[in-house]
PDB file of C-alpha atoms in Angstrom:
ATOM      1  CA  UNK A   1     -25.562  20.477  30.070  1.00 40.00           C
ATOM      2  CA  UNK A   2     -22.114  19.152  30.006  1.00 39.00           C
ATOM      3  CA  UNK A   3     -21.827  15.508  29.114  1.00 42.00           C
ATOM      4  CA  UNK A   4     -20.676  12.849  31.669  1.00 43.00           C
ATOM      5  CA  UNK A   5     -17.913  10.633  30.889  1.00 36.00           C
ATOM      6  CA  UNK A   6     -20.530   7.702  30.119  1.00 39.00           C
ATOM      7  CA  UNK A   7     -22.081  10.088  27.196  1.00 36.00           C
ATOM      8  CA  UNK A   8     -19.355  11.029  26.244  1.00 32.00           C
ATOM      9  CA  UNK A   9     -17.754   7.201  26.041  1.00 35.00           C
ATOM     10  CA  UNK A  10     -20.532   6.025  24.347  1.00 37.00           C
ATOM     11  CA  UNK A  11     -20.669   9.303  21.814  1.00 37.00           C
ATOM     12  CA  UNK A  12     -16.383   8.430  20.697  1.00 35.00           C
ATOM     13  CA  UNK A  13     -17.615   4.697  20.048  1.00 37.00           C
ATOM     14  CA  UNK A  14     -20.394   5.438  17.628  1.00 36.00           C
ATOM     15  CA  UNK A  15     -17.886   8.126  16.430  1.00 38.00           C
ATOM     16  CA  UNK A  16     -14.731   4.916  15.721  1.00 37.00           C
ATOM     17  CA  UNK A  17     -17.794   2.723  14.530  1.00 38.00           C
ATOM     18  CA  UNK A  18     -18.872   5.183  11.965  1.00 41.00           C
ATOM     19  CA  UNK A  19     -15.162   5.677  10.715  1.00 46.00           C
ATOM     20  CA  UNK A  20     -14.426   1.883  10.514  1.00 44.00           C
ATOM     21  CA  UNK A  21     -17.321   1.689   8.450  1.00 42.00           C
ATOM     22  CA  UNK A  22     -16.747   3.897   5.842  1.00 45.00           C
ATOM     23  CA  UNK A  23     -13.074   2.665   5.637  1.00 52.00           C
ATOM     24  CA  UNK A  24     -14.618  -0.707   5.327  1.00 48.00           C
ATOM     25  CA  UNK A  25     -17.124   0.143   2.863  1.00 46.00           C
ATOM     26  CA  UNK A  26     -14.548   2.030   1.152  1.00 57.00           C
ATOM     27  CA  UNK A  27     -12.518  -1.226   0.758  1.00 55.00           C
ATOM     28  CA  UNK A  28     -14.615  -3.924   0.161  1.00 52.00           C
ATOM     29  CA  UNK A  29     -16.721  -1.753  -2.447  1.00 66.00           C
ATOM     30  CA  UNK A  30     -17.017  -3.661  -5.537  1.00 75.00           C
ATOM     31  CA  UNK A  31     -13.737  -2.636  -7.719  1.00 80.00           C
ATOM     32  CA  UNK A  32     -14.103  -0.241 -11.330  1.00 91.00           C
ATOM     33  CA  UNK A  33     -13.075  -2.904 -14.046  1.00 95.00           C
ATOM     34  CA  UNK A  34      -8.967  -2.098 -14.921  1.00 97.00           C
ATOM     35  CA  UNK A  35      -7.274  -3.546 -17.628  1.00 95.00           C
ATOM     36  CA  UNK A  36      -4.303  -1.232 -16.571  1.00 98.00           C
ATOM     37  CA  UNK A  37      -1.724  -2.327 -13.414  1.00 98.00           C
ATOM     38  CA  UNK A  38       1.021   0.064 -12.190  1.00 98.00           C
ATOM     39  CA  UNK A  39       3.355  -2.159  -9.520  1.00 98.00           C
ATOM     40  CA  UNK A  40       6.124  -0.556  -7.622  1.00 98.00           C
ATOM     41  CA  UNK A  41       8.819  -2.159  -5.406  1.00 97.00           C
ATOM     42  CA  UNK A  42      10.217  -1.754  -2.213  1.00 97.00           C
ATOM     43  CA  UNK A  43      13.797  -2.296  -0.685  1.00 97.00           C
ATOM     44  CA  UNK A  44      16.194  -4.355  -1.502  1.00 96.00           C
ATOM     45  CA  UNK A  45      15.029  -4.883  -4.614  1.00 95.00           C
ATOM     46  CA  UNK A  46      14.371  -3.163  -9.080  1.00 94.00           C
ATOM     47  CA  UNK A  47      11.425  -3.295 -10.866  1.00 94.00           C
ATOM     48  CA  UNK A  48      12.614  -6.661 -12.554  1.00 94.00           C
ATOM     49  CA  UNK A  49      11.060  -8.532  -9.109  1.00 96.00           C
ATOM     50  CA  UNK A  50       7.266  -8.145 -10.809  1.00 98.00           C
ATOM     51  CA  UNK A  51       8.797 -10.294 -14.077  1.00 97.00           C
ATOM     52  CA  UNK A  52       6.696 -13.196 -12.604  1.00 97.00           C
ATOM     53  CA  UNK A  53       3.665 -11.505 -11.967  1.00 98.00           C
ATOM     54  CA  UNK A  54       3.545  -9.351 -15.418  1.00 98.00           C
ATOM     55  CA  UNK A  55       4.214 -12.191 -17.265  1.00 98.00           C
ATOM     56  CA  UNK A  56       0.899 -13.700 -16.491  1.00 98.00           C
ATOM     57  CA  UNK A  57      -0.928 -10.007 -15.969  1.00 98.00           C
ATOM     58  CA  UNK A  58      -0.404 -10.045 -19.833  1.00 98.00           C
ATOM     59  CA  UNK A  59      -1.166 -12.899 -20.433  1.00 97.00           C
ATOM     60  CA  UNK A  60      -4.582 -12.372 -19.212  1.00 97.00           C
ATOM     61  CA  UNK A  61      -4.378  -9.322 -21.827  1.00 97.00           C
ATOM     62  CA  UNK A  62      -3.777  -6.787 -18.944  1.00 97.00           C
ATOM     63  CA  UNK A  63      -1.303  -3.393 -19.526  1.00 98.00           C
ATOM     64  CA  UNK A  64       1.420  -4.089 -17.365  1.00 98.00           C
ATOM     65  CA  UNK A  65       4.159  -1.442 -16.098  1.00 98.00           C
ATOM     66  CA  UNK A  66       6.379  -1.705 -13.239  1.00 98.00           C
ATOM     67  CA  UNK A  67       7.820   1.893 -11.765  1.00 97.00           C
ATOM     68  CA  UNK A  68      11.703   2.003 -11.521  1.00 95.00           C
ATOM     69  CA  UNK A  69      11.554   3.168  -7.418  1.00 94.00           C
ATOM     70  CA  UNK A  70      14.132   5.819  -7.398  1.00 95.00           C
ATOM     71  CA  UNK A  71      14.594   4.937  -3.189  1.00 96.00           C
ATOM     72  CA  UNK A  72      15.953   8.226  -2.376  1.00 97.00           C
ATOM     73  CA  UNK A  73      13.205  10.273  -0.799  1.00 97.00           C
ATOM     74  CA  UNK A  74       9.325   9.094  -0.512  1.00 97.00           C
ATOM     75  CA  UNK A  75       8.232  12.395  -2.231  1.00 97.00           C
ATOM     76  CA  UNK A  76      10.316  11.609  -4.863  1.00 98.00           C
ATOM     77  CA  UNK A  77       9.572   8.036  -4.926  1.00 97.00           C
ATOM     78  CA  UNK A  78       5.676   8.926  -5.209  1.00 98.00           C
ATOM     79  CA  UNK A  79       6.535  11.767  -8.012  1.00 98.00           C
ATOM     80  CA  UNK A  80       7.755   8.550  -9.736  1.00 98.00           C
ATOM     81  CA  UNK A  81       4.619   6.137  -9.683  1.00 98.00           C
ATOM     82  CA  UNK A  82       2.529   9.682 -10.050  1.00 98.00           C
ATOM     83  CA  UNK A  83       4.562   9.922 -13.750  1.00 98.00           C
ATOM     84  CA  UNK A  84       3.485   6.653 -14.626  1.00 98.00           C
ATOM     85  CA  UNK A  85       0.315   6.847 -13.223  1.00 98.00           C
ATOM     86  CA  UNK A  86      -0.579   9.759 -15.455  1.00 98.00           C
ATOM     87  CA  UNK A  87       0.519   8.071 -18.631  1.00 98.00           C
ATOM     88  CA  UNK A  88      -2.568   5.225 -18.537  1.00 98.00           C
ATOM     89  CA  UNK A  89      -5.047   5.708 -20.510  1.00 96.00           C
ATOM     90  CA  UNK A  90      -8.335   4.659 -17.866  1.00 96.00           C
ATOM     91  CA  UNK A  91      -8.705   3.325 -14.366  1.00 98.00           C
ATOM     92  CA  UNK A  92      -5.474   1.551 -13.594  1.00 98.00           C
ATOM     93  CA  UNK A  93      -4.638  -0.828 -10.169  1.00 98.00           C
ATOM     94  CA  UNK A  94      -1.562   0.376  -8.048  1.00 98.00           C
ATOM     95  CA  UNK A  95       0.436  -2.458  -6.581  1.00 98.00           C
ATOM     96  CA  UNK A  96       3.090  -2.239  -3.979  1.00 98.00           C
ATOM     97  CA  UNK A  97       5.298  -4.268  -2.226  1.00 98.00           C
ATOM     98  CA  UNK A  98       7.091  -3.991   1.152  1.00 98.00           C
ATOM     99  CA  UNK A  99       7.971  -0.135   1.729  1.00 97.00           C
ATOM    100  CA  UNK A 100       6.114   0.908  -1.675  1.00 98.00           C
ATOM    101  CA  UNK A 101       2.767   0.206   0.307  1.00 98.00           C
ATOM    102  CA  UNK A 102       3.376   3.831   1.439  1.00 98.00           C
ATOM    103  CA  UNK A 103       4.135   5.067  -2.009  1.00 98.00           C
ATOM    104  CA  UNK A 104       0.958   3.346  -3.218  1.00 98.00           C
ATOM    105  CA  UNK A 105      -0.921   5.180   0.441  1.00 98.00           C
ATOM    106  CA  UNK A 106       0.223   8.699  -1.074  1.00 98.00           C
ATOM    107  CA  UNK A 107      -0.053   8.554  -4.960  1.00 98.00           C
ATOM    108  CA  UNK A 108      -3.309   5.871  -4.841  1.00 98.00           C
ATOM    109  CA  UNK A 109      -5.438   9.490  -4.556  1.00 98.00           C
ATOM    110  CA  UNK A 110      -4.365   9.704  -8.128  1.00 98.00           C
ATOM    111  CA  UNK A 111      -7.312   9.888 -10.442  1.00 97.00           C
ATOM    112  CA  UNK A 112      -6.552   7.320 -12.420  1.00 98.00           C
ATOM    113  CA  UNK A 113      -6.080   4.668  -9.324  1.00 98.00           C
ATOM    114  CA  UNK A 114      -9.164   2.556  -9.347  1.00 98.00           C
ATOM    115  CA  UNK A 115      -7.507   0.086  -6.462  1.00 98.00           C
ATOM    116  CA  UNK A 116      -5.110  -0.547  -4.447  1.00 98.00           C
ATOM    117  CA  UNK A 117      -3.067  -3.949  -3.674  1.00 98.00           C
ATOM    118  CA  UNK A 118      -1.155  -3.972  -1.099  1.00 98.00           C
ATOM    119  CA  UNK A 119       2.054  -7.191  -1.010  1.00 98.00           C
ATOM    120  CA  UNK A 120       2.899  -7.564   2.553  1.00 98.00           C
ATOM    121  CA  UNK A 121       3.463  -4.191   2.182  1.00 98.00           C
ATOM    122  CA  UNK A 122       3.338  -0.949   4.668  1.00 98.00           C
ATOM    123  CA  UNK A 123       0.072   0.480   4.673  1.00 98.00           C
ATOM    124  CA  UNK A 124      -0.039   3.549   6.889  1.00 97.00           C
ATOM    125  CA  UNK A 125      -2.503   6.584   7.620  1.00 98.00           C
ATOM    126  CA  UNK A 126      -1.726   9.927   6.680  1.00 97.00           C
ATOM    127  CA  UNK A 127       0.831  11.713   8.910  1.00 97.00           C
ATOM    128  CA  UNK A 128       1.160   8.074  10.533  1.00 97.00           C
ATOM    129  CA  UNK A 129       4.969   7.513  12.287  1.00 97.00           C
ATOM    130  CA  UNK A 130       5.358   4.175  10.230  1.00 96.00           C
ATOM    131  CA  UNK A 131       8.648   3.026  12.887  1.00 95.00           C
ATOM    132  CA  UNK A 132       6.105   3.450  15.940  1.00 96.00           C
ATOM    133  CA  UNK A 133       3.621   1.977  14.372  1.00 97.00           C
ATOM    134  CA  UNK A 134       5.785  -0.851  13.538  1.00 97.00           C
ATOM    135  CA  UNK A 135       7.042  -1.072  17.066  1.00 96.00           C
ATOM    136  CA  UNK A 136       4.180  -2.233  18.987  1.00 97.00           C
ATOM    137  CA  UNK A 137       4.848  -5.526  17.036  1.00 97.00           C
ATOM    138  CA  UNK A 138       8.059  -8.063  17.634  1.00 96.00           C
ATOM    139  CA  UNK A 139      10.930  -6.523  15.585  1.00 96.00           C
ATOM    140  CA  UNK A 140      11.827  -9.401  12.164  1.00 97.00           C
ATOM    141  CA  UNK A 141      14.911 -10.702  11.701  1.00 96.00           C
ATOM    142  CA  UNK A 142      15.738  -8.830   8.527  1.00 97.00           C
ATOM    143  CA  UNK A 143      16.254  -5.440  10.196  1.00 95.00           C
ATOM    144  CA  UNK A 144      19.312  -6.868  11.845  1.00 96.00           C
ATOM    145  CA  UNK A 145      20.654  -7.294   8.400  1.00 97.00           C
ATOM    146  CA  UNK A 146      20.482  -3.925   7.135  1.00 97.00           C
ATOM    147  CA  UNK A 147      24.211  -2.075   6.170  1.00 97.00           C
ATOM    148  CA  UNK A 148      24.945   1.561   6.022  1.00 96.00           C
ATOM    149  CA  UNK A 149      27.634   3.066   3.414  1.00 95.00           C
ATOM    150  CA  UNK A 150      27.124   6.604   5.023  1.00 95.00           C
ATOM    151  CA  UNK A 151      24.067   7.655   3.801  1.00 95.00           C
ATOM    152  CA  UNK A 152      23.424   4.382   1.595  1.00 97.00           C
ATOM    153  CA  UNK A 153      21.323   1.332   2.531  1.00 97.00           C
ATOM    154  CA  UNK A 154      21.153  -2.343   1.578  1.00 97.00           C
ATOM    155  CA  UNK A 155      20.679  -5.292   3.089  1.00 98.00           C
ATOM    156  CA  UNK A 156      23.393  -8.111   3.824  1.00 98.00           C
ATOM    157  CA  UNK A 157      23.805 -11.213   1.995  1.00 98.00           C
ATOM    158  CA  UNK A 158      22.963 -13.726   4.812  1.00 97.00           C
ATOM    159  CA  UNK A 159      19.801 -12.028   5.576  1.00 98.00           C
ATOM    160  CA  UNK A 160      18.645 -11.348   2.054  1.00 98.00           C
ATOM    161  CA  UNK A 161      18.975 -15.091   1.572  1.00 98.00           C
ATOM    162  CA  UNK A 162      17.476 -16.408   4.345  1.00 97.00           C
ATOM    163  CA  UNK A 163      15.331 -13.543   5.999  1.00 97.00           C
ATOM    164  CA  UNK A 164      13.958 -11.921   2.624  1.00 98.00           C
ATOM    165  CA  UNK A 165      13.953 -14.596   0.148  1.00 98.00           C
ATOM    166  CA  UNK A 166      14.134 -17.658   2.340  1.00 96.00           C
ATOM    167  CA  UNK A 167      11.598 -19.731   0.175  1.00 97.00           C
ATOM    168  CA  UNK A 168      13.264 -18.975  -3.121  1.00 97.00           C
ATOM    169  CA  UNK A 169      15.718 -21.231  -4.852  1.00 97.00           C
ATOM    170  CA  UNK A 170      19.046 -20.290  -3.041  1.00 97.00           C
ATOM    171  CA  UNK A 171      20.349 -19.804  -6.506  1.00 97.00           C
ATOM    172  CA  UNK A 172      17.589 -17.350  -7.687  1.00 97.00           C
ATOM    173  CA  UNK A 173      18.202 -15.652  -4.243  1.00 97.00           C
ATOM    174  CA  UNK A 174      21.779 -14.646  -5.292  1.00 97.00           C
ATOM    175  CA  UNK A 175      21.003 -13.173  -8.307  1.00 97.00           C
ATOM    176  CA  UNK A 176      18.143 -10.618  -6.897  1.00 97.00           C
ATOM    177  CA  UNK A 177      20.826 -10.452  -4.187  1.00 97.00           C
ATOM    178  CA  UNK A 178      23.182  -9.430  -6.932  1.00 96.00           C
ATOM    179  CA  UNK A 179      20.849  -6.874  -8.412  1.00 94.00           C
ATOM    180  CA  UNK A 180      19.397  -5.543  -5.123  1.00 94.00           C
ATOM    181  CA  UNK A 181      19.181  -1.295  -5.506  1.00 91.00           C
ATOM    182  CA  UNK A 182      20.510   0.459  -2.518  1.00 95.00           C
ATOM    183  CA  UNK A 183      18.040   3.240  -0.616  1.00 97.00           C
ATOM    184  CA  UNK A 184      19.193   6.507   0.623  1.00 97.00           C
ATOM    185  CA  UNK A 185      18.581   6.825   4.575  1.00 95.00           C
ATOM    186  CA  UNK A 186      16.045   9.878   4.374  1.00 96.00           C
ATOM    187  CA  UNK A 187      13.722   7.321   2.251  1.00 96.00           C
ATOM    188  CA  UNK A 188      12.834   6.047   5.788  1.00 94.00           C
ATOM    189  CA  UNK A 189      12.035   9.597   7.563  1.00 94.00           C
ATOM    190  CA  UNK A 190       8.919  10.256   4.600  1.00 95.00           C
ATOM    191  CA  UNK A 191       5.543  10.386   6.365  1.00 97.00           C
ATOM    192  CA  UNK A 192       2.302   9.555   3.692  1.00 97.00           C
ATOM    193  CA  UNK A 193       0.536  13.120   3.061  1.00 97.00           C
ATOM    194  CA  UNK A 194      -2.484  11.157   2.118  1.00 97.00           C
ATOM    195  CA  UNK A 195      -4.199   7.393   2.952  1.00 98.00           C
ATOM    196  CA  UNK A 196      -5.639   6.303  -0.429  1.00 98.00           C
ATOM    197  CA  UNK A 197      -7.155   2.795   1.122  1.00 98.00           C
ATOM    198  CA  UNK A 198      -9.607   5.420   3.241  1.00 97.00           C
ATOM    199  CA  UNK A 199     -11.721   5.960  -0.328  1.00 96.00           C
ATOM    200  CA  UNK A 200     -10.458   3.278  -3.033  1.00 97.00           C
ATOM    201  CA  UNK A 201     -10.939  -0.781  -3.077  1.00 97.00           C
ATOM    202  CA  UNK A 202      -8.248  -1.884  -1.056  1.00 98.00           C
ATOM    203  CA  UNK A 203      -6.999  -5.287  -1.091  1.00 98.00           C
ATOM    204  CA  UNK A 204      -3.812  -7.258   1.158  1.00 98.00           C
ATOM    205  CA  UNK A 205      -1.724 -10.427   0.279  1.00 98.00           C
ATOM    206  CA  UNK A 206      -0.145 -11.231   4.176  1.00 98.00           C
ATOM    207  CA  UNK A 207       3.102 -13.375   3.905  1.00 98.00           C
ATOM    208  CA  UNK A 208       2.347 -15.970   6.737  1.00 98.00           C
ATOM    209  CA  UNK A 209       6.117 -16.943   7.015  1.00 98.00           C
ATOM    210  CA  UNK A 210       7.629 -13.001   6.405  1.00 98.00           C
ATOM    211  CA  UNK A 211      10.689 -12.139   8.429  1.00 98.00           C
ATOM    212  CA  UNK A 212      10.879  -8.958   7.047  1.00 98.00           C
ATOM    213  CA  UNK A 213       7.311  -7.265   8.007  1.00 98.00           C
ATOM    214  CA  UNK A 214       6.224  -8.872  10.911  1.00 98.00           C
ATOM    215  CA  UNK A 215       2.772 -10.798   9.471  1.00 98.00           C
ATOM    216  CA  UNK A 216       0.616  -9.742  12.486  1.00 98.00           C
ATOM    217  CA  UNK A 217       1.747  -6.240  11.545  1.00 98.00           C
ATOM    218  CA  UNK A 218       0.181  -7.013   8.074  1.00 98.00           C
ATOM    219  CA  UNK A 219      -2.656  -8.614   9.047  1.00 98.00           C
ATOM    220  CA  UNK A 220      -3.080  -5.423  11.286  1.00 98.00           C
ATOM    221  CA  UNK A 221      -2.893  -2.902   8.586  1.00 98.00           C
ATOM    222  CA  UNK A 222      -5.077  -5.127   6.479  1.00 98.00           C
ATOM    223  CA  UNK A 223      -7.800  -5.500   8.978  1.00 98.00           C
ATOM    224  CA  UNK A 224      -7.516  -1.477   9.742  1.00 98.00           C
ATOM    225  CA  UNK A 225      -8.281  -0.697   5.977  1.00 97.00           C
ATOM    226  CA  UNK A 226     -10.633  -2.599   5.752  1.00 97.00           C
ATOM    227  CA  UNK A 227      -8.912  -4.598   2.892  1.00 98.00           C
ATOM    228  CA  UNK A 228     -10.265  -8.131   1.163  1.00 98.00           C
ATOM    229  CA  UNK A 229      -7.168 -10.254   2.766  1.00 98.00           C
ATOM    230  CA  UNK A 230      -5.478 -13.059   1.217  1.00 98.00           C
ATOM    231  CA  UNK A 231      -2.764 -15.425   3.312  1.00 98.00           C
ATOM    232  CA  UNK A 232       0.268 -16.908   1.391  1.00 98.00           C
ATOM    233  CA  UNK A 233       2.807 -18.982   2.729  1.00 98.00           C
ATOM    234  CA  UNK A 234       5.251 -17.312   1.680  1.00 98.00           C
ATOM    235  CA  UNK A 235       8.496 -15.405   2.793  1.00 98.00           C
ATOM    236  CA  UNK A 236       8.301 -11.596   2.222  1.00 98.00           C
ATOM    237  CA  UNK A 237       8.942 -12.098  -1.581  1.00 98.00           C
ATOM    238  CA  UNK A 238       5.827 -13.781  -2.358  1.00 98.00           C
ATOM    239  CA  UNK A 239       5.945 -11.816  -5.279  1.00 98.00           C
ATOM    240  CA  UNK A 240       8.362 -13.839  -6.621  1.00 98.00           C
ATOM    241  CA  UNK A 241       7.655 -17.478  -4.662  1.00 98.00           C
ATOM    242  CA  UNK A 242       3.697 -17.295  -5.533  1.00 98.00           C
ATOM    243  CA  UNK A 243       3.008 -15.377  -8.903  1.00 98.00           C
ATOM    244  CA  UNK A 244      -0.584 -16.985  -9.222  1.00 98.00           C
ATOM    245  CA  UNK A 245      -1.953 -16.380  -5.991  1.00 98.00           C
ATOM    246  CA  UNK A 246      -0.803 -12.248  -6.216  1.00 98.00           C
ATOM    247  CA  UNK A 247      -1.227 -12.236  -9.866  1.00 98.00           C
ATOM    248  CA  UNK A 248      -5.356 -13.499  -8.804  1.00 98.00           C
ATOM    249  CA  UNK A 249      -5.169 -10.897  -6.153  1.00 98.00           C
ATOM    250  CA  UNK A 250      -4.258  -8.077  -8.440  1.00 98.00           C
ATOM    251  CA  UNK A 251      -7.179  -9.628 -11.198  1.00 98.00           C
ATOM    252  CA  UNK A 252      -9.667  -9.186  -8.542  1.00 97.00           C
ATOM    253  CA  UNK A 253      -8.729  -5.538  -7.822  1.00 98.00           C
ATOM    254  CA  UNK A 254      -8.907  -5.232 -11.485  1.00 98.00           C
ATOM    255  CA  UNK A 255     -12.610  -6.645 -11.832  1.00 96.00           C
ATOM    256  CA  UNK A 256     -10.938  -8.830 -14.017  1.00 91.00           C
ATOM    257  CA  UNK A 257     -11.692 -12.406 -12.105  1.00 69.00           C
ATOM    258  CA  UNK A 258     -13.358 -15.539 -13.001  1.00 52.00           C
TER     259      UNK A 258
END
């Protein structure tokens, strides 16, 4: 007997129940203890924009390394962290911020990857269209801001200052301004191959005051995952602006928290 559209209804609701469930119990399962953290960044930025964070990661006598994002192409970009990643020696948390949440996505099926952490950062599904996705939410300020040398990216001084690190000292601001690496423009055509938060402890820091991911697009990809969600009020660098709180976040992830 064929179904009716009522059966049939009901059947694709238990069917997007089930799935949400096992992403959530996927994500909220209780973390492998880590005393190794991999963190990449995202645009706009080096690897010298964890400094706050590793600083107290060792301090709490954690292994530390931050991946130098090449920015050119997002299978290259994941080779990268992949390198790294195969150089710890036992389970090891992957950290991304800002477009590195889709590095972390691909290369967090690494064996080694015992959690993810995700700093207002994308976090799309495999395949996912990250610009659509993106699009069903009010466009921030920041895109406005970003410059094109032909095939080279970076974003303008007025809205790194005030769209990406508006809660930073203005000084401080200029110098990451100063050091910002530029991204190739086929970095932003990479799809994920793979969605790591489906099957590892997932966990989201939203940046309440971000103008450079819209927040309700983080809390979105948060609550989609499945992820134990934090809320900073912070710009999009709260990285930088709150150390403790992500640093805690990251400790947590590692099994590592009082």
């Amino acid at each position: 007997m064929m179904p009716n559209r009522r059966t049939f209804s009901a059947a694709a609701a238990v069917a997007v129940a089930s799935l949400a469930a096992t992403r959530g119990t996927a994500a909220a399962s209780a973390p492998v203890k880590a005393r190794n953290v991999v963190l990449v960044h995202g645009l706009f930025a080096d690897g010298s924009c964890w400094s706050e964070v590793i600083a107290r990661l060792q301090a709490a006598g954690l292994n530390a390394t931050a991946v130098q994002n090449p920015l050119t192409t997002l299978p290259e970009a994941v080779a990268s962290a992949q390198r790294v990643l195969d150089r710890q020696d036992g389970p090891t948390v992957l950290v991304g911020h800002s477009f590195s949440g889709m590095i972390v996505t691909d290369a967090g099926v690494h064996p080694n990857v015992s959690a993810l952490v995700y700093v207002a950062a994308r976090a799309p599904d495999a395949g996912e269209d990250y610009t659509a996705l993106a699009k069903r939410f009010p466009t921030p300020p920041a895109s406005a801001g970003i410059l094109f040398d032909g095939d080279e990216g970076r974003l303008g001084e007025t809205a790194f200052l005030r769209d990406f690190a508006g809660d930073l000292p203005l000084a401080k601001a200029k110098v990451l301004y100063a050091v910002q690496a530029p991204f190739r423009k086929d970095l932003l055509t990479g799809r994920t191959t793979h969605a790591a938060w489906r099957t590892k402890p997932s966990f989201y820091a939203v940046s309440t005051e971000d103008r450079t991911i819209n927040p309700d697009l983080e809390r979105f990809m948060a609550k989609r995952m499945g992820a134990k969600t934090i809320e900073v009020k912070s710009s999009h660098l709260s990285l930088i602006s709150h150390p403790g709180e992500i640093t805690h976040l990251i400790l947590e992830a590692a099994g590592q928290s009082s």
